[in-house]
Short mmCIF file of C-alpha atoms and ligand atoms in Angstrom, two decimals:
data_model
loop_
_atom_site.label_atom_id
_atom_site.label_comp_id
_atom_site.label_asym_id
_atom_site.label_seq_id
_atom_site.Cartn_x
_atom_site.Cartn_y
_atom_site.Cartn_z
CA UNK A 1 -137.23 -37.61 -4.87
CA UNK A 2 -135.15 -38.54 -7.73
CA UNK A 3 -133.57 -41.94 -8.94
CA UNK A 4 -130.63 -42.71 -7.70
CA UNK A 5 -128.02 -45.24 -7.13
CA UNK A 6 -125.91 -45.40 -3.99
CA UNK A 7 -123.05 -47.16 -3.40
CA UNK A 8 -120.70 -46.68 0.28
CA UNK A 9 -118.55 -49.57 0.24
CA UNK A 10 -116.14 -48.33 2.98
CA UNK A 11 -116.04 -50.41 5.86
CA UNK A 12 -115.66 -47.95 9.21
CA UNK A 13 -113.98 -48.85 11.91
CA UNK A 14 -115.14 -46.59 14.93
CA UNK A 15 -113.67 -45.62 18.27
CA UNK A 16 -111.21 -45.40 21.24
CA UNK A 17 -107.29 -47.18 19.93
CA UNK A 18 -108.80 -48.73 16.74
CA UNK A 19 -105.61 -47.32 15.37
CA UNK A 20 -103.36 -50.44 16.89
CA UNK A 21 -105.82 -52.70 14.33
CA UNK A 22 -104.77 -50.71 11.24
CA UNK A 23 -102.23 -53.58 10.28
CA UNK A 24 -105.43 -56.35 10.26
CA UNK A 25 -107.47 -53.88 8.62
CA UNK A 26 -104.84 -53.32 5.52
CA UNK A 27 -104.41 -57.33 5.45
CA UNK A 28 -108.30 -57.82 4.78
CA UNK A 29 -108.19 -55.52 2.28
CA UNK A 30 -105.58 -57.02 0.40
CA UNK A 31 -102.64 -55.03 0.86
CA UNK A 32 -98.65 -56.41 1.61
CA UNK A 33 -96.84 -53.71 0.67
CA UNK A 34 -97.82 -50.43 1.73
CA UNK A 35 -97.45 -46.21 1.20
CA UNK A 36 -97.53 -44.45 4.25
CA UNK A 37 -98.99 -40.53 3.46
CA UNK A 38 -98.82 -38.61 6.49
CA UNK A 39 -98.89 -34.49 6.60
CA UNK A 40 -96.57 -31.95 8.14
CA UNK A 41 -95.82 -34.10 11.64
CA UNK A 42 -98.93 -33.66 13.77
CA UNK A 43 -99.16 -37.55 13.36
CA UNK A 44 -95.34 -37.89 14.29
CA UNK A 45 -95.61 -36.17 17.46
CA UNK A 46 -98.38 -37.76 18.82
CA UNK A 47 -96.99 -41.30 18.38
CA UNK A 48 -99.51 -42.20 15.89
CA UNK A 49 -97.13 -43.01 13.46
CA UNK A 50 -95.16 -45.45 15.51
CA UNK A 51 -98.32 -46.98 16.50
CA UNK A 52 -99.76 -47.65 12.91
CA UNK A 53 -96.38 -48.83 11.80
CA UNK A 54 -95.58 -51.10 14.68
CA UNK A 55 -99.71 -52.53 13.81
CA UNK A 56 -98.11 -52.99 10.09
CA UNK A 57 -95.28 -54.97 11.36
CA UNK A 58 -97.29 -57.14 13.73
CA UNK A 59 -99.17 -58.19 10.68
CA UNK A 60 -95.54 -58.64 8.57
CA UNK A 61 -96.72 -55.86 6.64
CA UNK A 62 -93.75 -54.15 4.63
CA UNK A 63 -94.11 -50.07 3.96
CA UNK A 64 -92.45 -47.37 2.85
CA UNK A 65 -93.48 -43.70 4.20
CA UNK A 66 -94.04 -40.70 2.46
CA UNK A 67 -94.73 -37.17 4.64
CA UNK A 68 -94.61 -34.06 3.83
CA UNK A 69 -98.44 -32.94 2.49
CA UNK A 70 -99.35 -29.82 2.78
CA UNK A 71 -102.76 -28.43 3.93
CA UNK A 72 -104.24 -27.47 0.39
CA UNK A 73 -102.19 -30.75 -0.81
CA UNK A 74 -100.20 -29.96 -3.86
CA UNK A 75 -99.58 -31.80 -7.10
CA UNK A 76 -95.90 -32.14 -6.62
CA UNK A 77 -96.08 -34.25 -3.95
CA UNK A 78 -98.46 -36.60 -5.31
CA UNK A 79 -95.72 -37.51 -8.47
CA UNK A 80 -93.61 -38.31 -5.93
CA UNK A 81 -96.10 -40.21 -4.17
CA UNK A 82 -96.50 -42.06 -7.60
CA UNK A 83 -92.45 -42.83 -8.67
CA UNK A 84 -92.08 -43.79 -4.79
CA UNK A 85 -94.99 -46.99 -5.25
CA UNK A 86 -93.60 -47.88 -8.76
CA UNK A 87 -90.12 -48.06 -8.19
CA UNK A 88 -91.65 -49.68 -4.38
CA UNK A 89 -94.30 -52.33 -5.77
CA UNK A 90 -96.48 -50.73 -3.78
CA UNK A 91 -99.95 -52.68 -3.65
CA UNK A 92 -101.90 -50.42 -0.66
CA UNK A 93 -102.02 -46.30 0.58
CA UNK A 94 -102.49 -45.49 3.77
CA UNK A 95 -103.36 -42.11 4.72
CA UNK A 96 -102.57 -40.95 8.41
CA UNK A 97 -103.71 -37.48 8.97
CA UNK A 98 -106.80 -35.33 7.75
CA UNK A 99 -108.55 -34.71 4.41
CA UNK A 100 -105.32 -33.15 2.90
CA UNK A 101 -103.10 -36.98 3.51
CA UNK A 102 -106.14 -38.82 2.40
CA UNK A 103 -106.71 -36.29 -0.89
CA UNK A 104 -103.22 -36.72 -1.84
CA UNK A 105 -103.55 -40.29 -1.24
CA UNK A 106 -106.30 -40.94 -3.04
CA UNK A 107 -104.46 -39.17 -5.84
CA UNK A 108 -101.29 -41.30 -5.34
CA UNK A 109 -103.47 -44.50 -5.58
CA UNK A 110 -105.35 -43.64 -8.95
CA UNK A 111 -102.05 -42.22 -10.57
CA UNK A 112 -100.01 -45.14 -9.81
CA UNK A 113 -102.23 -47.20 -12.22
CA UNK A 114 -102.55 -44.88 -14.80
CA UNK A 115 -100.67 -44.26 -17.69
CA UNK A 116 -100.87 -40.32 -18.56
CA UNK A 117 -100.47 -37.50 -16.26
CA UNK A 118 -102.59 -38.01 -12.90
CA UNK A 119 -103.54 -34.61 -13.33
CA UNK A 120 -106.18 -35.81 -15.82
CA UNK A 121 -108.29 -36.95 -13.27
CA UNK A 122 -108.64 -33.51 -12.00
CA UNK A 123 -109.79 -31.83 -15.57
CA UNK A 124 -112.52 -33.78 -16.14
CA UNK A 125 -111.70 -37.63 -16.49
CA UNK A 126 -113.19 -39.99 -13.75
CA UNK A 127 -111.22 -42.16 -12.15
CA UNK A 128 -111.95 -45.79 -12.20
CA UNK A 129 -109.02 -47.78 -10.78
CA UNK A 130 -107.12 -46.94 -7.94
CA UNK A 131 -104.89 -48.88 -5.61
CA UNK A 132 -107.07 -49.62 -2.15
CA UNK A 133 -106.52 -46.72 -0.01
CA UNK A 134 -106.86 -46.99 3.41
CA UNK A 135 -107.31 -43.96 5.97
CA UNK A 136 -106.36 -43.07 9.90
CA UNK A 137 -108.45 -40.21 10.10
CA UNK A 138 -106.96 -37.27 12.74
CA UNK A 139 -109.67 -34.47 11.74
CA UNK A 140 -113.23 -34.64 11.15
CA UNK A 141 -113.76 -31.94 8.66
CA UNK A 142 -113.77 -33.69 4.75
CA UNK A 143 -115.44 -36.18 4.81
CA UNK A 144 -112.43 -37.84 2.66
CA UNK A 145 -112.61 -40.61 4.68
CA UNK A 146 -115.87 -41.67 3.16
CA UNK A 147 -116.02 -39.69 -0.02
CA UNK A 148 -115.62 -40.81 -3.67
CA UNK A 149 -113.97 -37.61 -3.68
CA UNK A 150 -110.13 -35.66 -3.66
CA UNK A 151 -108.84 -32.30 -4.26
CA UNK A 152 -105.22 -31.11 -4.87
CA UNK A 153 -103.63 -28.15 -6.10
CA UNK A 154 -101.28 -27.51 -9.02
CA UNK A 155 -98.52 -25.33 -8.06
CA UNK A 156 -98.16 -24.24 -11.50
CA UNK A 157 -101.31 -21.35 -11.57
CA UNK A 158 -102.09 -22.47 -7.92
CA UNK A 159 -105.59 -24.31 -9.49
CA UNK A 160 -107.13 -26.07 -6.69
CA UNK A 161 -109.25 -29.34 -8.43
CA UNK A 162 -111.61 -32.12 -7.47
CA UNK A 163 -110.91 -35.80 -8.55
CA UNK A 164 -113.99 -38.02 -8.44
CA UNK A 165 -114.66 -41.75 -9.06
CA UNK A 166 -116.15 -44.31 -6.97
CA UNK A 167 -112.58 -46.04 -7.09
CA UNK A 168 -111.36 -43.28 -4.27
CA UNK A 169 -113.87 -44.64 -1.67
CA UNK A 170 -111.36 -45.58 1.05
CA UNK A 171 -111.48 -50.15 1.95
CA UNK A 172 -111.44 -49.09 4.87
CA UNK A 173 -111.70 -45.87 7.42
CA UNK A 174 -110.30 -46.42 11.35
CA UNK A 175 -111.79 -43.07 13.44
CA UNK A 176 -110.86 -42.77 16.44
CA UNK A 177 -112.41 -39.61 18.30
CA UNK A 178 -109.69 -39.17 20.53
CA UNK A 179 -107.25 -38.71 17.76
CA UNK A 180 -108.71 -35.19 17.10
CA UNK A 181 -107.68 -34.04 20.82
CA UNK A 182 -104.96 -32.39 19.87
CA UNK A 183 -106.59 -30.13 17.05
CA UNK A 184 -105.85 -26.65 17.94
CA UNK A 185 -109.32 -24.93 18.63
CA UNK A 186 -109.24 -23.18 15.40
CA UNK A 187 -108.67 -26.22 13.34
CA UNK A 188 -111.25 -28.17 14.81
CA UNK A 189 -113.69 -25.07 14.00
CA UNK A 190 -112.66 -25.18 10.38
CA UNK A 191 -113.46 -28.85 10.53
CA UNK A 192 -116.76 -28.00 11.79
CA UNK A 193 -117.67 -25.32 9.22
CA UNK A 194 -116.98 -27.67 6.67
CA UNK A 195 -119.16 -30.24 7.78
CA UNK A 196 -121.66 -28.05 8.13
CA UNK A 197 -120.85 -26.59 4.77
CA UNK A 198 -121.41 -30.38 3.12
CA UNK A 199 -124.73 -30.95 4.29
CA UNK A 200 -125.80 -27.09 3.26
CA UNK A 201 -124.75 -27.67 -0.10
CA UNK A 202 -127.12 -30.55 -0.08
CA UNK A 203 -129.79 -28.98 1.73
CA UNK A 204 -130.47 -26.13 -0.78
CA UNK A 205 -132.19 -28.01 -3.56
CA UNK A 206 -135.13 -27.84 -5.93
CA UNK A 207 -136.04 -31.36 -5.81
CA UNK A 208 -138.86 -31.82 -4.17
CA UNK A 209 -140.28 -34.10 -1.87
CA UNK A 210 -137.21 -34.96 0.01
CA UNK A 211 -138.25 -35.09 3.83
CA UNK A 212 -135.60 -37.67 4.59
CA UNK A 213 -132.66 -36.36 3.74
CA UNK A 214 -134.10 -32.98 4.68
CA UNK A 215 -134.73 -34.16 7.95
CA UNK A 216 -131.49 -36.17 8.56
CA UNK A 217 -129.50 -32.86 7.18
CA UNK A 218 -131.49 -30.75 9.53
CA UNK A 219 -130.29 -33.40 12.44
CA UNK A 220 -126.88 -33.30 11.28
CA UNK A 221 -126.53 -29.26 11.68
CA UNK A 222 -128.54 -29.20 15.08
CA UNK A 223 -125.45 -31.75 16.51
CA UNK A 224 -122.84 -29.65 14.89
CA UNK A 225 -124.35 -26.64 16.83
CA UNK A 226 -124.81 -28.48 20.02
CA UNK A 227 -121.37 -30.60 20.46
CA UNK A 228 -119.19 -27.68 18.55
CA UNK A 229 -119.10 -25.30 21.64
CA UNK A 230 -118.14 -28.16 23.21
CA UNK A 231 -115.10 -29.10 21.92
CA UNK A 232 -113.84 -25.46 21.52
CA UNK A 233 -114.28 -25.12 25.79
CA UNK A 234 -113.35 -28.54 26.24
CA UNK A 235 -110.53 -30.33 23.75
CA UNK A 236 -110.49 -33.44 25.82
CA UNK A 237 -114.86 -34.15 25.37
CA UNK A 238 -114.38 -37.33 23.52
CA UNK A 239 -118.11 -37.95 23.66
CA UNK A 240 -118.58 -34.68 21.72
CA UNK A 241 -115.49 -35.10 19.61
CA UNK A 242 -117.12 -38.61 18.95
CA UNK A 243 -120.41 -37.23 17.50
CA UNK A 244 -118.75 -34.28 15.25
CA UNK A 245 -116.53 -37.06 14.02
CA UNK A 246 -119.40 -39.36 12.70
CA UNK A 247 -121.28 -36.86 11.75
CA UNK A 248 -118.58 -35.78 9.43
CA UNK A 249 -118.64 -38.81 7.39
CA UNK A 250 -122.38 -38.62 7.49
CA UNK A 251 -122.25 -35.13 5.55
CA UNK A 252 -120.27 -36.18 3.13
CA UNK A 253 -120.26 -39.60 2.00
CA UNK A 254 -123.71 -38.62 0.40
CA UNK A 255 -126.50 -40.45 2.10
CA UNK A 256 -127.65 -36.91 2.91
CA UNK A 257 -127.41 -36.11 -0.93
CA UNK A 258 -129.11 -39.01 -2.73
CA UNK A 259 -132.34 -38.01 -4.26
CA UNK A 260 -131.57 -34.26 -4.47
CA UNK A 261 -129.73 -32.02 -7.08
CA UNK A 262 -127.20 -30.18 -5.11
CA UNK A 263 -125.54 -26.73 -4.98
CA UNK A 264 -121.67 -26.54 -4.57
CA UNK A 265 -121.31 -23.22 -6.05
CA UNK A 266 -119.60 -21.91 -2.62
CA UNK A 267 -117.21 -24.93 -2.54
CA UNK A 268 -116.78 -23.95 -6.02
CA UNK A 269 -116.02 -19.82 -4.80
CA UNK A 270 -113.97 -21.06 -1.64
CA UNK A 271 -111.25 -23.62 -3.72
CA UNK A 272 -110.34 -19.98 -5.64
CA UNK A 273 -109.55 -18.63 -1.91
CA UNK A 274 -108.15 -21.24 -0.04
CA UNK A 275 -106.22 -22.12 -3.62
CA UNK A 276 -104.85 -18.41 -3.89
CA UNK A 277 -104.30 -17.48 0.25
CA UNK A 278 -103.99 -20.70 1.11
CA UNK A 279 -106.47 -19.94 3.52
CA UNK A 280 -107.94 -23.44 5.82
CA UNK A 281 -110.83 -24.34 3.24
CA UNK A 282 -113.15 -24.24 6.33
CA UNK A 283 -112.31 -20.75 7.04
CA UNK A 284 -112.88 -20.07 3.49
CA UNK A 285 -116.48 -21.51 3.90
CA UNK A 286 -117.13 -19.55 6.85
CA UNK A 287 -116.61 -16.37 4.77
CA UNK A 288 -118.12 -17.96 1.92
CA UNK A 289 -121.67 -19.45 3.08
CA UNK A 290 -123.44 -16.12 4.64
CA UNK A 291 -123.04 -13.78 1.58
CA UNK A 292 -124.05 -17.10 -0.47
CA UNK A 293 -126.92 -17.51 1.15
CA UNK A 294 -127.95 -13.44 1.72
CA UNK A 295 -127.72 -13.32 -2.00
CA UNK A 296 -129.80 -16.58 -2.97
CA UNK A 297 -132.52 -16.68 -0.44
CA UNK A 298 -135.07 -15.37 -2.46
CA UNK A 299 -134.27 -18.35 -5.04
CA UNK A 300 -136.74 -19.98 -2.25
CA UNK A 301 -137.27 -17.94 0.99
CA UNK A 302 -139.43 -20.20 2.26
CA UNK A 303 -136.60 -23.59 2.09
CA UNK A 304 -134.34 -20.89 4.00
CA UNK A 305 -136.59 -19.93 6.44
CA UNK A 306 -137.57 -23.38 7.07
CA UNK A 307 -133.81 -24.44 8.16
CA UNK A 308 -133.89 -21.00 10.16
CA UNK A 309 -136.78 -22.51 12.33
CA UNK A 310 -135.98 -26.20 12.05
CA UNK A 311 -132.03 -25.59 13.14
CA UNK A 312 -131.52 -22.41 14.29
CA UNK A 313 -134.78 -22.14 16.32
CA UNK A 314 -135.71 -18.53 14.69
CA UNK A 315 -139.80 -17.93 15.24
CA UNK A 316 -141.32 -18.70 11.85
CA UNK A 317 -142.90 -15.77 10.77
CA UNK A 318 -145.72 -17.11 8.00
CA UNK A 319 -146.78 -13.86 6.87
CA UNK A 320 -143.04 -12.49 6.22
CA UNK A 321 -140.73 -15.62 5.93
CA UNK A 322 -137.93 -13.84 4.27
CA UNK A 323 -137.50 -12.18 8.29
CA UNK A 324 -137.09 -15.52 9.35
CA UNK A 325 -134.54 -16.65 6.68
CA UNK A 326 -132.52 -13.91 7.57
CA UNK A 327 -132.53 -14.72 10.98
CA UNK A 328 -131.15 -17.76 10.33
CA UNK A 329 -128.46 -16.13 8.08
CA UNK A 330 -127.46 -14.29 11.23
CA UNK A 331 -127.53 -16.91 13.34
CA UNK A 332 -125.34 -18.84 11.15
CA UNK A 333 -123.08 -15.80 11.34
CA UNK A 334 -123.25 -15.52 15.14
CA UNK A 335 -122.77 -19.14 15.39
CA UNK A 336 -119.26 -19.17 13.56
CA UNK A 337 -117.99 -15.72 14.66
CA UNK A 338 -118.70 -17.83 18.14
CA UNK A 339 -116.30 -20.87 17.74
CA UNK A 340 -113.81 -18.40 16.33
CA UNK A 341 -114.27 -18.20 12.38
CA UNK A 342 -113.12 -15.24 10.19
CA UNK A 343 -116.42 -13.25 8.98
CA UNK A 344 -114.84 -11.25 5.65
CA UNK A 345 -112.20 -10.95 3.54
CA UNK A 346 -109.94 -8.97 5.74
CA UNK A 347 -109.96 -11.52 8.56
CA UNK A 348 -109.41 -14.29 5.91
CA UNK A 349 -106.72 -12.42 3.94
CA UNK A 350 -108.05 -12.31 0.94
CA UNK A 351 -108.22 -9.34 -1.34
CA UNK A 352 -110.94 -7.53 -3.22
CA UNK A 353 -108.46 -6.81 -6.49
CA UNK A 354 -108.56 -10.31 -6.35
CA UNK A 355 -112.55 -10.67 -6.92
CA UNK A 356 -112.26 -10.81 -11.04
CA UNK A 357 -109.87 -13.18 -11.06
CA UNK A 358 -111.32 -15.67 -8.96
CA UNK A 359 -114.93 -15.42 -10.22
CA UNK A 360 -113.45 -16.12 -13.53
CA UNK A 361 -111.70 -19.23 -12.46
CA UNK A 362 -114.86 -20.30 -10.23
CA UNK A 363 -117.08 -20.18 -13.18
CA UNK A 364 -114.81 -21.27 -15.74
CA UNK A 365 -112.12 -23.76 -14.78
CA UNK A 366 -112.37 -27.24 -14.25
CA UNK A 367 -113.81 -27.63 -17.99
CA UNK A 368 -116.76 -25.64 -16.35
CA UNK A 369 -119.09 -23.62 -19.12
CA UNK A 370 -119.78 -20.26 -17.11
CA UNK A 371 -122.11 -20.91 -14.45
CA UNK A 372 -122.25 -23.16 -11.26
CA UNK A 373 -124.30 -23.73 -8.58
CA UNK A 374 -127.26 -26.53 -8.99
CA UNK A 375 -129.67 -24.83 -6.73
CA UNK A 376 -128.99 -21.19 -7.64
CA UNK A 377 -127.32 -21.13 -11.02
CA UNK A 378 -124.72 -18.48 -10.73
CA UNK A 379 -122.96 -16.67 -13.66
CA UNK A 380 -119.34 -14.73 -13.26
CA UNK A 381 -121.24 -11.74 -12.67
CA UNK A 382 -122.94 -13.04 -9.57
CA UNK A 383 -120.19 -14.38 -8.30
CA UNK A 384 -118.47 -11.08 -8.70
CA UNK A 385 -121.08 -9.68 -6.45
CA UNK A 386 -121.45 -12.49 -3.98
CA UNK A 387 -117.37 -12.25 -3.36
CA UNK A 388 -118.04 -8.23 -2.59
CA UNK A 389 -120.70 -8.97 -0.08
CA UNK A 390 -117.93 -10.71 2.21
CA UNK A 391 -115.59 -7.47 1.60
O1 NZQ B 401 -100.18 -31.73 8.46
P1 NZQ B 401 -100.31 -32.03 9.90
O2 NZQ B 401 -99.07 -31.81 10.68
O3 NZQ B 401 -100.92 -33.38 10.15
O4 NZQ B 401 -101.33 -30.90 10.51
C1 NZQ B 401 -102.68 -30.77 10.09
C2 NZQ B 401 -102.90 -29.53 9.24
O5 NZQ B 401 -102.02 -28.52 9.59
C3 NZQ B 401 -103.52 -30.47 11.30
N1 NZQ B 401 -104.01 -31.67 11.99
C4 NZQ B 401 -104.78 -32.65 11.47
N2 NZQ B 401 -105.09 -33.54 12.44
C5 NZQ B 401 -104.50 -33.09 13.59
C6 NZQ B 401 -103.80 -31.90 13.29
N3 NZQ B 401 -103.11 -31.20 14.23
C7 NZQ B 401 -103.12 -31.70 15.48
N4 NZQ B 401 -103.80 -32.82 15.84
C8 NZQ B 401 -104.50 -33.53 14.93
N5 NZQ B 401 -105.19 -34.63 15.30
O6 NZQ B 401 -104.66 -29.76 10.80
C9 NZQ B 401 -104.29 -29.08 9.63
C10 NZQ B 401 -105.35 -29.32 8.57
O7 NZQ B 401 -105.31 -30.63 8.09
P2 NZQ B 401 -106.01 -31.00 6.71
O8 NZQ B 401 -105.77 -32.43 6.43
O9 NZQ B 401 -105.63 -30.01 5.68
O10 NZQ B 401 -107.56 -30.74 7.10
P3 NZQ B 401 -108.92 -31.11 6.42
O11 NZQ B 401 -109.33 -32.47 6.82
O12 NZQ B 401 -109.82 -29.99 6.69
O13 NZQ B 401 -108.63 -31.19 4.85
C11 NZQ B 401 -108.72 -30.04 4.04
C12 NZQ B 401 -108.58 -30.40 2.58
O14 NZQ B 401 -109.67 -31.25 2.16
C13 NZQ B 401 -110.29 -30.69 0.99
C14 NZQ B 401 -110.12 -29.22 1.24
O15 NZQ B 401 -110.34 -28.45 0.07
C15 NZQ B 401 -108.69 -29.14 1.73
O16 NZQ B 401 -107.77 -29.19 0.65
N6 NZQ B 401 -111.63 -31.23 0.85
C16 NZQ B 401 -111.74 -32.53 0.49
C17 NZQ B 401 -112.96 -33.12 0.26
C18 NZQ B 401 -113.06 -34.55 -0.16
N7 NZQ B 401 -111.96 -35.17 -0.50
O17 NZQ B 401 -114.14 -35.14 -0.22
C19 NZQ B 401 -114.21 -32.38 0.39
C20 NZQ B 401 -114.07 -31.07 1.10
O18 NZQ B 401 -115.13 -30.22 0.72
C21 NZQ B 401 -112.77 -30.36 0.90
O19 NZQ B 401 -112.78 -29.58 -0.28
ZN1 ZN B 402 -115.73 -28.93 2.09
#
């Protein structure tokens, strides 16, 4: 295991109508006048909004309300976000909605207090202050609501971008299980391709000696498999909605990654599609991971084949482990096709002329030098090639 220094200052706030204590919540934390960030009305008609605004005004909490983000949140939005707080005095964001409200949050709260364009933090330059951001979380699929972590698009060139700095960690995070009810059954399969798209990116390592985060990883992906069928028959399982949830933030707010040198070259390949087809990035993932995987696994066979047995149950086969890896592969493949995933490009949209482009982008943009990928490292060629296996 590697040194490393961990730091989750986020306090959670778990389970059934937590949302009515959002007002005390934003008064702990030190906020009076408060930004509202909400997406395209999901949050309006279920009466969450009314709910989190009448908890504001119990606590004499002024706001102001800003809706309006867009799945893939985009960078015009967020200047808004920024002149609206200004002119407003705003001292707090709240986020109401999934990883897209919190993203553009988190970049409302960081631009705010900066001077130059907030786009900076998105080429390269960490952020270190922020306005507190506070989140209602309606989706478990990010991790947002735990992560140091945010990703917007800029319309101009559609470039899809990651923010970091330790200064986006969310005061506060209310989740409420039954909030994610009223996911359609393809959005909360997204979510859960995502999820289990975090903790794969931290799983395929070269560190060694890592048997606890191995492990917990390894438990994280055996609940997704479990309580994901469940949701997708039944909407209405809170007790299964309530373990996806947690184990969302458990994916990604990185106790799963300390230690470890991670991958995040197929995050990398999947912001080109969900940036250019606007695709749900979990759907992107879903295409993404299986031809990642067939054309690494013989990086380290024997890592792959372990997760095969471990997780997906596959017979370990000592003598040939690369037949067990690839078992796994296709039970990976099985296991999304079941809960209603997209499998290639066709079913995702996305186009092969499009393949140059976006490896170029993926290996070059965001001040990137040509190659990504910590566990495998990938050049534009490879990437080329990884993008045709999902053809
Ligand atoms: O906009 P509304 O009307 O709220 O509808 C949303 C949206 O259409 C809907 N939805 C959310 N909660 C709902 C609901 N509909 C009914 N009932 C509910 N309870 O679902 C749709 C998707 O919402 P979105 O916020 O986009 O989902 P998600 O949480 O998957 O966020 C995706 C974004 O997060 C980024 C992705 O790239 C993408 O842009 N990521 C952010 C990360 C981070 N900040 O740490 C890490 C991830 O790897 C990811 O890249
Ligand atoms: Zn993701």
């Amino acid at each position: 295991m590697e040194n490393f220094t961990f730091y989750s200052p986020t306090y959670f706030v778990f389970g059934k109508e937590e949302e009515n204590n959002t007002g005390k919540y934003v008064k702990r934390f030190g906020g009076s006048r408060v930004l509202i960030h909400y997406g395209g009305g999901s949050v309006v008609r279920s009466g969450l909004l009314d709910r989190v605004k009448a908890s504001l005004e119990a606590e004499g909490i002024s706001y102001v309300e800003l809706g309006g983000v867009k799945p893939n949140p985009r960078s015009g939005l967020v200047y808004e976000g920024i002149e609206l707080c200004r002119k407003e005095k705003v001292d707090f964001v709240l986020a109401v909605g999934g990883g897209s409200s919190i993203d553009s949050s988190k970049a409302i709260a960081a631009g705010t207090l900066y001077d130059g364009d907030f786009w900076d933090y998105y080429q390269g330059k960490m952020v270190e202050k922020a306005l507190p951001i506070g989140t209602v979380l309606t989706i478990a699929a990010a991790g947002s609501e735990g992560s140091p972590d945010s990703v917007i698009t800029k319309e101009e060139g559609m470039l899809k971008r990651g923010g970091h700095g330790e200064a986006l960690r969310p005061a506060f995070s209310i989740l409420n299980p039954a909030l994610t009810q009223t996911l359609p059954a393809y959005q909360t399969a997204c979510g859960v391709t995502d999820i289990m798209a975090h903790l794969f990116e931290r799983y395929f390592t070269n560190t060694q000696d890592v048997e606890v985060t191995d492990r917990v990883i390894e438990g994280l992906l055996s609940t997704m498999i479990h309580e994901a069928p469940k949701v997708i028959e039944d909407p209405d399982h809170y007790q299964a909605r309530a373990n996806i949830m947690w184990a969302g933030m458990m994916a990604h707010n990185d106790c799963c990654g300390v230690g470890r040198v991670q991958d995040w070259a197929s995050h990398d390949m999947e912001h080109e599609l969900s940036a250019i087809y606007d695709c749900a990035h979990g759907a992107g993932l879903a295409v993404v991971f299986p031809a990642w995987m067939t054309y690494t696994m013989n990086h380290d066979v024997m890592r792959f084949a372990q997760l095969a047995s471990r997780v997906w149950g596959c017979p370990m086969d000592f003598a040939h482990p690369e037949v067990t890896a690839k078992a796994g592969i296709e039970a990976l493949r099985r296991f999304l096709g079941s809960i209603g995933m997209p499998g290639n490009f066709a079913e995702l949209g996305a186009k092969e002329e499009d393949i140059e482009r976006m490896a170029h982008t993926a290996c070059y943009g965001n001040g990137r030098e040509g190659q990504i990928g910590g566990f495998v490292s990938l050049k534009e060629e490879d990437v080329k090639a990884i993008y045709r296996l999902m053809i």
